[in-house]
PDB file of C-alpha atoms in Angstrom:
ATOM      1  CA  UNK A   1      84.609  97.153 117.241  1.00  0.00           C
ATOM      2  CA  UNK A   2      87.654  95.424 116.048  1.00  0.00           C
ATOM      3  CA  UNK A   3      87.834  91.475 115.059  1.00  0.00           C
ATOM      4  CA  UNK A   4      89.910  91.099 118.032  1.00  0.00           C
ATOM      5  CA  UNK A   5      86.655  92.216 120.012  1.00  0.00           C
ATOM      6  CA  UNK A   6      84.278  90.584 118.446  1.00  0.00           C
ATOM      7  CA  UNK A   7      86.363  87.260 118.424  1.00  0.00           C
ATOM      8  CA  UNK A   8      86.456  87.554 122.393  1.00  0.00           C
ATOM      9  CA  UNK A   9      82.891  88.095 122.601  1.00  0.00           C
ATOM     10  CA  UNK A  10      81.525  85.012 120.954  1.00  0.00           C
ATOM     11  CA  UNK A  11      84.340  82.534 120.682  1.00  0.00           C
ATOM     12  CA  UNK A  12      82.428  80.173 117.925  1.00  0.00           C
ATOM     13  CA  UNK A  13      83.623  77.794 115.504  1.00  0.00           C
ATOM     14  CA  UNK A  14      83.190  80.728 112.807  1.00  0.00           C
ATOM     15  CA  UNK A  15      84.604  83.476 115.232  1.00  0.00           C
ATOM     16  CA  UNK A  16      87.116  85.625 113.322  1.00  0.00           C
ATOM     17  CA  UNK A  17      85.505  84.906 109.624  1.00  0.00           C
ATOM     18  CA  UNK A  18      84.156  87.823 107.904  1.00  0.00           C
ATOM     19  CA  UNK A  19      80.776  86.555 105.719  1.00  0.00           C
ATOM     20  CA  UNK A  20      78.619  88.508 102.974  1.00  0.00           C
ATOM     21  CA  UNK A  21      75.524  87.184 102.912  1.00  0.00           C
ATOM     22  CA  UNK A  22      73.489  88.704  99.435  1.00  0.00           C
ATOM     23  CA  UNK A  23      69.505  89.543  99.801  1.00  0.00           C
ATOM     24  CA  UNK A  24      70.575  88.708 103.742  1.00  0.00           C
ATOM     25  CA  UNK A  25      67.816  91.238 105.445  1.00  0.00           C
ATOM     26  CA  UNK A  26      64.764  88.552 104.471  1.00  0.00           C
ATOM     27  CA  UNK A  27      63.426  85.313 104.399  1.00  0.00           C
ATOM     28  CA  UNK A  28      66.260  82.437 104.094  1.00  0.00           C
ATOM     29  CA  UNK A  29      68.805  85.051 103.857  1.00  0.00           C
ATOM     30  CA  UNK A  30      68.407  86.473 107.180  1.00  0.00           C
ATOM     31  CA  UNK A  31      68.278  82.962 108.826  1.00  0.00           C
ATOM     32  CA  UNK A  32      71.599  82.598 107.577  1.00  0.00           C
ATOM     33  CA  UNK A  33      73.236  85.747 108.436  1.00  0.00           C
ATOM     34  CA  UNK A  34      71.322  85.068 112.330  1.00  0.00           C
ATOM     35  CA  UNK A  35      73.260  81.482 112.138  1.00  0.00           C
ATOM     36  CA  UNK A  36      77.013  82.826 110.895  1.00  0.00           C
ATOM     37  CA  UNK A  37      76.661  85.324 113.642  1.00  0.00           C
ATOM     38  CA  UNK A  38      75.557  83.123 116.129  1.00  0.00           C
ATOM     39  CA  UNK A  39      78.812  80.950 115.009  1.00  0.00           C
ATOM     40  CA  UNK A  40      80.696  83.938 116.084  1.00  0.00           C
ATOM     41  CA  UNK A  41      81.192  85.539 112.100  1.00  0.00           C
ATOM     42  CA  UNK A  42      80.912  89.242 111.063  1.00  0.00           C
ATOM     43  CA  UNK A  43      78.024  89.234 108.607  1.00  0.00           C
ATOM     44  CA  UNK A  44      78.007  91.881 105.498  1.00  0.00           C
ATOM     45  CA  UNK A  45      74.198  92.175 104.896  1.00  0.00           C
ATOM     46  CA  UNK A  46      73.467  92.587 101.317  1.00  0.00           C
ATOM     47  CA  UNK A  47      69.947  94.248 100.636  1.00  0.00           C
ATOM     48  CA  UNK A  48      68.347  96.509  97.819  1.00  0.00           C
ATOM     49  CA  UNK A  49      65.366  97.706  98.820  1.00  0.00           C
ATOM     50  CA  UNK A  50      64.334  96.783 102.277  1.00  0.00           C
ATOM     51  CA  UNK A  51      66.706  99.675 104.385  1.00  0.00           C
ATOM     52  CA  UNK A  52      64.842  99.125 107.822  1.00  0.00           C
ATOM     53  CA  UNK A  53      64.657  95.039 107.597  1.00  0.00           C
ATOM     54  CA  UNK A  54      68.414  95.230 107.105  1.00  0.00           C
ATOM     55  CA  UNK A  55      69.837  97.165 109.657  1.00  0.00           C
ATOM     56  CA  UNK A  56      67.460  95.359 112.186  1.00  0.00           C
ATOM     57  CA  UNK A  57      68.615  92.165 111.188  1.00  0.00           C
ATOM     58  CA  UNK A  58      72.175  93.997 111.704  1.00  0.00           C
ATOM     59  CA  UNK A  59      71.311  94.849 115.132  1.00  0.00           C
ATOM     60  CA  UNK A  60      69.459  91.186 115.570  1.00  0.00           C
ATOM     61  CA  UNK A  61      72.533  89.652 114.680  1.00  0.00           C
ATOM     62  CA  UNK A  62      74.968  91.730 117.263  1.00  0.00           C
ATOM     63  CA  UNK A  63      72.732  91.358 119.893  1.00  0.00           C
ATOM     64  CA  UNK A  64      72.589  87.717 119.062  1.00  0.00           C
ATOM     65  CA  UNK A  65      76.581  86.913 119.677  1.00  0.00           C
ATOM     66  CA  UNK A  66      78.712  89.911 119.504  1.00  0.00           C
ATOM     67  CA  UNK A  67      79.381  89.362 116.280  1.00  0.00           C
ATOM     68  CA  UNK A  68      79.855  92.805 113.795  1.00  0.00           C
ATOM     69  CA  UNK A  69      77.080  92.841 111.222  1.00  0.00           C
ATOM     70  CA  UNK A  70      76.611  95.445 108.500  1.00  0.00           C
ATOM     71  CA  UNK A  71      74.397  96.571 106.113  1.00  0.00           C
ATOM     72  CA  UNK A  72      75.575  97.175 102.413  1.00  0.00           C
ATOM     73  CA  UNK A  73      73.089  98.147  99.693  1.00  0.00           C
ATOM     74  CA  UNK A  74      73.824  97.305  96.203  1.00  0.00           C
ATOM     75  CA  UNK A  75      71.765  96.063  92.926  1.00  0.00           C
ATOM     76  CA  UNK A  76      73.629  92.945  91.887  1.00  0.00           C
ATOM     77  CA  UNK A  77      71.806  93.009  88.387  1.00  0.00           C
ATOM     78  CA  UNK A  78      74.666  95.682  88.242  1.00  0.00           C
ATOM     79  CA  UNK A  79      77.724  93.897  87.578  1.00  0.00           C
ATOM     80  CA  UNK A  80      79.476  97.464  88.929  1.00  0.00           C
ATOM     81  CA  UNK A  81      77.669  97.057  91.995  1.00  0.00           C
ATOM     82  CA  UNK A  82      78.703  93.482  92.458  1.00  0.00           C
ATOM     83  CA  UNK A  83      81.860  94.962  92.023  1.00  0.00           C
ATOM     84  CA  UNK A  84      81.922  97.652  94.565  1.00  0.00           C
ATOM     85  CA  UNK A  85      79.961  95.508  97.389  1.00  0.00           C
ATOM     86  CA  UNK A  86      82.647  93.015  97.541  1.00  0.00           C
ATOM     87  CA  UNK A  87      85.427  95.836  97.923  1.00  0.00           C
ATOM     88  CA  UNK A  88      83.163  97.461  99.981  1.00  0.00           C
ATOM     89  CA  UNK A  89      82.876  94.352 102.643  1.00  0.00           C
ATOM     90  CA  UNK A  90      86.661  93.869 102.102  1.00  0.00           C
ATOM     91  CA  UNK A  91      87.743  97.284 102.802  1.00  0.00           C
ATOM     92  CA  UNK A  92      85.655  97.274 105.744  1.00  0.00           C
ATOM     93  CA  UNK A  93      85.864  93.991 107.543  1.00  0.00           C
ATOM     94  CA  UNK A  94      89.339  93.764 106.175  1.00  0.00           C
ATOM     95  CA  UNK A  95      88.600  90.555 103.962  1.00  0.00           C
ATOM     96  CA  UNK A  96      86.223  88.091 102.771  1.00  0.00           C
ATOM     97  CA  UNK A  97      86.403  84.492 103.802  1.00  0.00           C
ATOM     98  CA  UNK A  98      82.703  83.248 103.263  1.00  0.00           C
ATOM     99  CA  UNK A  99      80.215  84.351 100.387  1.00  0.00           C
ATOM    100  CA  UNK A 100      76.705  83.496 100.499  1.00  0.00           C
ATOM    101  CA  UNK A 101      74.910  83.728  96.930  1.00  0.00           C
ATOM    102  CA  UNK A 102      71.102  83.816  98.389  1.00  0.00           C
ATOM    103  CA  UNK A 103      69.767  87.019  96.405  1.00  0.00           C
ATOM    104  CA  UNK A 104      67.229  85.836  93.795  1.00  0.00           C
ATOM    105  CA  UNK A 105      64.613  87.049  91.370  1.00  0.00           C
ATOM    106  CA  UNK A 106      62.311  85.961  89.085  1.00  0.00           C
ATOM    107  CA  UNK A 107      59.275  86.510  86.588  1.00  0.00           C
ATOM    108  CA  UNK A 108      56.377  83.748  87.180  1.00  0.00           C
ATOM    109  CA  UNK A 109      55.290  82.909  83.945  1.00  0.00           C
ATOM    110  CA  UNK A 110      55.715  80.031  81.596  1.00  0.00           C
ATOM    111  CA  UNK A 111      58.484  79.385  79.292  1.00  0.00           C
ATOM    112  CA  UNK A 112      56.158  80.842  76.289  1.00  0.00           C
ATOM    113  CA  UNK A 113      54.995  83.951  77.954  1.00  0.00           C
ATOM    114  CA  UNK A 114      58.043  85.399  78.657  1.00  0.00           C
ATOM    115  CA  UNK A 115      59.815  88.085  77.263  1.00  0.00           C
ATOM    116  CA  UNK A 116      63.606  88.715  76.839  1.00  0.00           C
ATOM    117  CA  UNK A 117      64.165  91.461  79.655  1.00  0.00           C
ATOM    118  CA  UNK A 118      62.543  88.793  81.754  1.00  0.00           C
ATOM    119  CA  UNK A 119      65.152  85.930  80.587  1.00  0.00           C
ATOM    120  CA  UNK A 120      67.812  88.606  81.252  1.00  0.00           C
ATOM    121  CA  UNK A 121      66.620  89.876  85.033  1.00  0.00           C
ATOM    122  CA  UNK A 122      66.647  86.683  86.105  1.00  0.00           C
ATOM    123  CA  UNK A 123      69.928  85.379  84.967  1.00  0.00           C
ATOM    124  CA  UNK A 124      71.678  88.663  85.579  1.00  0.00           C
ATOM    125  CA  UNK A 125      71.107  88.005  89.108  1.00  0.00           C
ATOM    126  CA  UNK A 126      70.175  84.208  89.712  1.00  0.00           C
ATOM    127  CA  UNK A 127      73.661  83.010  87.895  1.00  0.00           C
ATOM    128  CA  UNK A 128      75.761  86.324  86.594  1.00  0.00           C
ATOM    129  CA  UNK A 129      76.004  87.695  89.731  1.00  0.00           C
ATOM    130  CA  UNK A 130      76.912  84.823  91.833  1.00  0.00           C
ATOM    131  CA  UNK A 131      79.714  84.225  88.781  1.00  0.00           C
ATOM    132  CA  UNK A 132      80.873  87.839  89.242  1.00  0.00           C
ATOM    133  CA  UNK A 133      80.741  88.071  92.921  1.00  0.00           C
ATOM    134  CA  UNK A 134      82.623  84.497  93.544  1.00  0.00           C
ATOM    135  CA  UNK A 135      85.052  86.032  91.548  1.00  0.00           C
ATOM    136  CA  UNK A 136      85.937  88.876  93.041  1.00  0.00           C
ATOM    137  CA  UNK A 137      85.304  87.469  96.330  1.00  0.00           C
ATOM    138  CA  UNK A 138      88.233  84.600  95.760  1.00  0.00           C
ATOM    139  CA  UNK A 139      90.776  87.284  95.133  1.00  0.00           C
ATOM    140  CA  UNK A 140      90.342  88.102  98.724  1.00  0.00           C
ATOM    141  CA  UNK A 141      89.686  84.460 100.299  1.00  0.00           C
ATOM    142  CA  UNK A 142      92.729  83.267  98.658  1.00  0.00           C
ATOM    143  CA  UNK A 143      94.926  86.052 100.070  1.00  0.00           C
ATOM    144  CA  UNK A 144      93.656  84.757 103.767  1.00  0.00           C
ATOM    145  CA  UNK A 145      94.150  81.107 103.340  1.00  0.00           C
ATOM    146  CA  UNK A 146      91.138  80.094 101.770  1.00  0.00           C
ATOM    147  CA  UNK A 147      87.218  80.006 102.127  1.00  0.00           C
ATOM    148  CA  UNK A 148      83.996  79.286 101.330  1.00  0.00           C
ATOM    149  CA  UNK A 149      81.397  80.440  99.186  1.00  0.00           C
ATOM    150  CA  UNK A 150      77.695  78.503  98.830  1.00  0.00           C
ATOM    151  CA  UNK A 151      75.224  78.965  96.097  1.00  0.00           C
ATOM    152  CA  UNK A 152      71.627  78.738  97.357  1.00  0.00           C
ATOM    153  CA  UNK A 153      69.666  77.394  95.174  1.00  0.00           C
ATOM    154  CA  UNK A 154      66.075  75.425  94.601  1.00  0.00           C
ATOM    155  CA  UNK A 155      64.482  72.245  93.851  1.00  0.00           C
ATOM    156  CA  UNK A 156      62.840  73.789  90.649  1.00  0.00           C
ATOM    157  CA  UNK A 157      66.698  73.702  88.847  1.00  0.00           C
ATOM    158  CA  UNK A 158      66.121  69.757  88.801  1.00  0.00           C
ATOM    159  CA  UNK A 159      62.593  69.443  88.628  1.00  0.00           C
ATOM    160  CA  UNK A 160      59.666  71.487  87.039  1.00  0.00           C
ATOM    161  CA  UNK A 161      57.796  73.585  88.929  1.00  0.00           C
ATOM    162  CA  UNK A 162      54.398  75.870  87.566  1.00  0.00           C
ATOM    163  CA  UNK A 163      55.384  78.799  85.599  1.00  0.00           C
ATOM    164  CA  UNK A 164      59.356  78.591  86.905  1.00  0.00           C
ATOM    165  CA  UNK A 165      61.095  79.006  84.018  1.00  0.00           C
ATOM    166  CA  UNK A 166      63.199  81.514  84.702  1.00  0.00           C
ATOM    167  CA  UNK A 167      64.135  80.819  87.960  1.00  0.00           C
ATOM    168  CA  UNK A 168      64.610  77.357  87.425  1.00  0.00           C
ATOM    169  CA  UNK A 169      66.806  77.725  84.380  1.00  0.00           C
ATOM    170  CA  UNK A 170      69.070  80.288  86.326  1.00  0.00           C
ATOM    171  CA  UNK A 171      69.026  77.937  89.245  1.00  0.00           C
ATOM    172  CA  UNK A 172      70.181  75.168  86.932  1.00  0.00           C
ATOM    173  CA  UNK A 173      72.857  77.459  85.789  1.00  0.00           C
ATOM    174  CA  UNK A 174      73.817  78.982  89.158  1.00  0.00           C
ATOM    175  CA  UNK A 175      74.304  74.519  90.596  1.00  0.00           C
ATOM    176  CA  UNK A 176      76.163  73.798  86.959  1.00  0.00           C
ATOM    177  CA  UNK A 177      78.645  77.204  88.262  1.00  0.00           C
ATOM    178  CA  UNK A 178      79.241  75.784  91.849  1.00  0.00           C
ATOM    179  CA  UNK A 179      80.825  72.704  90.270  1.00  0.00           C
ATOM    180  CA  UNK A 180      83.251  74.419  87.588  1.00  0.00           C
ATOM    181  CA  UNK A 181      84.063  77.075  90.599  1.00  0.00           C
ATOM    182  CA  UNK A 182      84.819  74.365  92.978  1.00  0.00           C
ATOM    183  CA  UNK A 183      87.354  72.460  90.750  1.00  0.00           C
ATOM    184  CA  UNK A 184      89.074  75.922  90.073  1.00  0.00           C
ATOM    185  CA  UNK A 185      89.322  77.244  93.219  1.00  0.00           C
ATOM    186  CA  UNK A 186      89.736  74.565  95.322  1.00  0.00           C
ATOM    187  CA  UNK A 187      93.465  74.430  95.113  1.00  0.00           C
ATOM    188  CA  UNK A 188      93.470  77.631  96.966  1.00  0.00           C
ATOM    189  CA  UNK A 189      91.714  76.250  99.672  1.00  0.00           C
ATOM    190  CA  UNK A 190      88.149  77.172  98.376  1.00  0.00           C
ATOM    191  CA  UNK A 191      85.499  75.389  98.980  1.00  0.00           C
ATOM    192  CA  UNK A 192      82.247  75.873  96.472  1.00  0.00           C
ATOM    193  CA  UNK A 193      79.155  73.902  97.080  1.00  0.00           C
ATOM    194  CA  UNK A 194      75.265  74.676  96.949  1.00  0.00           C
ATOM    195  CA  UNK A 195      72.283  74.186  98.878  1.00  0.00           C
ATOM    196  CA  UNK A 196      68.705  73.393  97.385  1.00  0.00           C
ATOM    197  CA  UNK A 197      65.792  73.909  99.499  1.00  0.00           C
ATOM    198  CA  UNK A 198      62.380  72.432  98.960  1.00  0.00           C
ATOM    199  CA  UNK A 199      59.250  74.247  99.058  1.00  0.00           C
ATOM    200  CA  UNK A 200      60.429  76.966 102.037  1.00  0.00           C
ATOM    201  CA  UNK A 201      58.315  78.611 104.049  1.00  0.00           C
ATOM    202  CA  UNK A 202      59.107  82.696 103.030  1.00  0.00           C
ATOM    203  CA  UNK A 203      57.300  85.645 102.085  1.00  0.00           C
ATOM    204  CA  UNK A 204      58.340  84.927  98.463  1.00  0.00           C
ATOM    205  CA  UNK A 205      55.530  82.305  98.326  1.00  0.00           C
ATOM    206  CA  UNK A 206      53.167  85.079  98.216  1.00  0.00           C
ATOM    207  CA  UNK A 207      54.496  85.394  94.205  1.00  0.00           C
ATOM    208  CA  UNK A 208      52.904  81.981  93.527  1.00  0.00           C
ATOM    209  CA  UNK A 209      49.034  82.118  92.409  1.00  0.00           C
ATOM    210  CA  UNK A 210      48.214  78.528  93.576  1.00  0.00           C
ATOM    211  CA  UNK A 211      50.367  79.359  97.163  1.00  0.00           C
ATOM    212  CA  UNK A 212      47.870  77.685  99.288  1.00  0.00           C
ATOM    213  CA  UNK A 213      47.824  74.586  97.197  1.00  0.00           C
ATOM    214  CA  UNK A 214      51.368  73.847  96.860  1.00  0.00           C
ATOM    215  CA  UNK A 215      52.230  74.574 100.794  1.00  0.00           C
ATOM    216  CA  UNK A 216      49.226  71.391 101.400  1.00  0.00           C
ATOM    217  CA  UNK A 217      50.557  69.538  98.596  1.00  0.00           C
ATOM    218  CA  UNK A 218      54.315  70.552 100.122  1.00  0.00           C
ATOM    219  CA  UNK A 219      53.141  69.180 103.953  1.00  0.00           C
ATOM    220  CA  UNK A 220      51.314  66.092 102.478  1.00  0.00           C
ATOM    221  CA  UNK A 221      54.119  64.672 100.198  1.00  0.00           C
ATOM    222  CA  UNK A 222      56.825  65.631 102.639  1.00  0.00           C
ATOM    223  CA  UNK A 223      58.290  62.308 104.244  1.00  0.00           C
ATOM    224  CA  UNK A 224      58.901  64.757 107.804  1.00  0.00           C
ATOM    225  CA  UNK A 225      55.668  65.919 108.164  1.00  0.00           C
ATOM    226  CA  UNK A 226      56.186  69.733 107.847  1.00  0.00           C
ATOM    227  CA  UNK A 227      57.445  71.795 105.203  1.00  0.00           C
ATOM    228  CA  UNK A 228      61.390  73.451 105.261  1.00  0.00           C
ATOM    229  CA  UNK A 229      62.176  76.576 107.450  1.00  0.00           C
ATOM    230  CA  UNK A 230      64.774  79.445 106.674  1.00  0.00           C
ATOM    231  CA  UNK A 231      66.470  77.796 109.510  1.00  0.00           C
ATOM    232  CA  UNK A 232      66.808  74.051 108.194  1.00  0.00           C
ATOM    233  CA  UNK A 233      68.300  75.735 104.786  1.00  0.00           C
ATOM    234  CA  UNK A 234      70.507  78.258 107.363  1.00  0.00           C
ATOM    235  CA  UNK A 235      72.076  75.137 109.321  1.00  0.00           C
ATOM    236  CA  UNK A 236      73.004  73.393 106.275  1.00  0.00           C
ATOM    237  CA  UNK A 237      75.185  76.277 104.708  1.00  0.00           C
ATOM    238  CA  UNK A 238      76.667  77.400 108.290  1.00  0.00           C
ATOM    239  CA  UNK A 239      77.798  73.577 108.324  1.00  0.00           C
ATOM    240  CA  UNK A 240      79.230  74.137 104.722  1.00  0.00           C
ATOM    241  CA  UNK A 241      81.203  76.624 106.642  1.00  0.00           C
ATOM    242  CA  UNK A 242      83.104  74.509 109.522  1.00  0.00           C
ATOM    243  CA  UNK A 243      85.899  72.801 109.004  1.00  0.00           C
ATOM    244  CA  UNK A 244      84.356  69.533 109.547  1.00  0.00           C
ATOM    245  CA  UNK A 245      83.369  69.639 105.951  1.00  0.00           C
ATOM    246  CA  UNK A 246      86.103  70.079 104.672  1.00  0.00           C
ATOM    247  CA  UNK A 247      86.082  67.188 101.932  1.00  0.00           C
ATOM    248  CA  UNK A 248      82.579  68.440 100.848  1.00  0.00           C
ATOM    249  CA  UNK A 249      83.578  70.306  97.376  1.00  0.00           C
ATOM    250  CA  UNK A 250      81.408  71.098  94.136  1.00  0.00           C
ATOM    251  CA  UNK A 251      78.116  69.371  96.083  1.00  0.00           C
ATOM    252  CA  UNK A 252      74.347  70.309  95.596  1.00  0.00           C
ATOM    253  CA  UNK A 253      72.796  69.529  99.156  1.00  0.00           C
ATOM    254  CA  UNK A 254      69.427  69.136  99.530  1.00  0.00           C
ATOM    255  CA  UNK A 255      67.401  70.342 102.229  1.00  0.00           C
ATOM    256  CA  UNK A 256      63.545  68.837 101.283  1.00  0.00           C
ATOM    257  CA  UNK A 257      62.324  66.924 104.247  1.00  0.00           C
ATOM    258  CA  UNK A 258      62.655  63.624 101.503  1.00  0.00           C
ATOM    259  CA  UNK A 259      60.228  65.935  99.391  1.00  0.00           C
ATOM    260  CA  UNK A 260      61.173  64.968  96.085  1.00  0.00           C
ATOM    261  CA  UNK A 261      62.114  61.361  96.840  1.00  0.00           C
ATOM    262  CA  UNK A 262      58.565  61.511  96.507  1.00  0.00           C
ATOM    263  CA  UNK A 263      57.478  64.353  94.178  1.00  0.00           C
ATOM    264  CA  UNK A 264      54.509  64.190  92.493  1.00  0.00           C
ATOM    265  CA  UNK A 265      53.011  66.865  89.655  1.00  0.00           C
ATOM    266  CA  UNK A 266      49.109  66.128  90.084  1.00  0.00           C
TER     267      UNK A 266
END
């Protein structure tokens, strides 16, 4: 199917845009390759180990609009990898205009408990990758004009959070990138901004010991009555996306339900 078809097919604001979405087979990730599509984008789907969730969330998304979506595997603790995945989606969509940094990983221990390989597998892919890929992904939005690439990343990079260290530290890293990336690269016509979810409801809150309590705590203390979805976090970056936010550059946009307007650590 060539962009020509896939443009006719679903004529969205996005139609025409080739997007890589990382760890885009689960959870947020796959609410935001479902939205790009549905906008009329071909979606790259990043996964590592989860073959069968990827290519239905492939097929999910090209039943959905039209829209081409594929399935690339790659570790991006390897910077190689990064390396070859954004070729990869270049060589075979013929570009890159949108990158989503979603893929994440963590240790859930506190700050004193954990060891160095720990420190390093969460960085190498919370904050080096997203570095590395944004990088290489530039090269190729700048040759079409421009683009846009968002960072997702949490509440815990601002605030503390039980036995986040590692994530939070790499999410604090991977919001302090999105600003020095959006001053450099928005010359070229690329825009870099984040996204910060609250307490989402995913599978990955199966990693947390005290799950149960923080999803009542998250519902109680949330001014809108119900914790964040995949799909509140997916509408905010597709917007991030349109030209009508254009003069949105180097932002961290929260997506909480006023959560931490009213946080409390009890």
């Amino acid at each position: 199917m060539t962009h020509e078809t896939v443009a006719a097919a679903n004529p969205g604001p996005l139609s025409g845009a080739v997007a890589l979405v990382t760890g885009g087979s689960r959870g947020i990730g796959r609410a935001i390759t479902l939205e790009l599509a549905r906008l009329g984008a071909s979606v790259a789907i990043n996964y590592l180990r989860h073959s069968d969730q990827a290519h239905e969330t492939a097929e999910t998304a090209q039943r959905l609009s039209g829209a081409r979506a594929v399935p690339f595997k790659a570790h991006l603790g390897e910077p190689e990898q990064v390396d070859r995945l954004i070729n990869d989606v270049a060589n075979t969509f013929g570009g890159v205009d949108i990158l989503i940094n979603n893929a994440a990983s963590g240790v859930q221990r506190p700050a004193r408990e954990l060891e160095l390989r720990h420190w390093d597998w969460a960085m190498g892919i919370n904050a080096r990758a997203p570095w590395l890929a944004a990088k290489r992904a530039a090269a190729h939005m700048a040759e079409r004009g421009g683009g846009s690439i968002i960072n997702i990343s949490s509440v815990g990079a601002a605030r503390v959070m039980a036995n986040y260290t590692s994530v939070g530290v790499s999410k604090a890293a991977l919001e302090a990138l999105t600003r020095y990336l959006a001053v450099e690269l928005a010359p070229q016509g690329i825009r870099v901004n984040a996204v910060s979810g609250g307490l989402v409801k995913t599978d990955a809150l199966e990693h947390f010991e005290d799950r149960e309590q923080m999803i009542d705590r998250a519902v109680r203390d949330t001014p809108a009555g119900r914790m964040v979805t995949p799909e509140d976090i997916a509408r905010a970056v597709a917007f991030l996306c349109l030209p009508e936010s254009e003069m949105i550059i180097g932002q961290t946009i929260v997506v909480d339900g006023g959560m931490t307007l009213t946080w409390r650590t009890d």
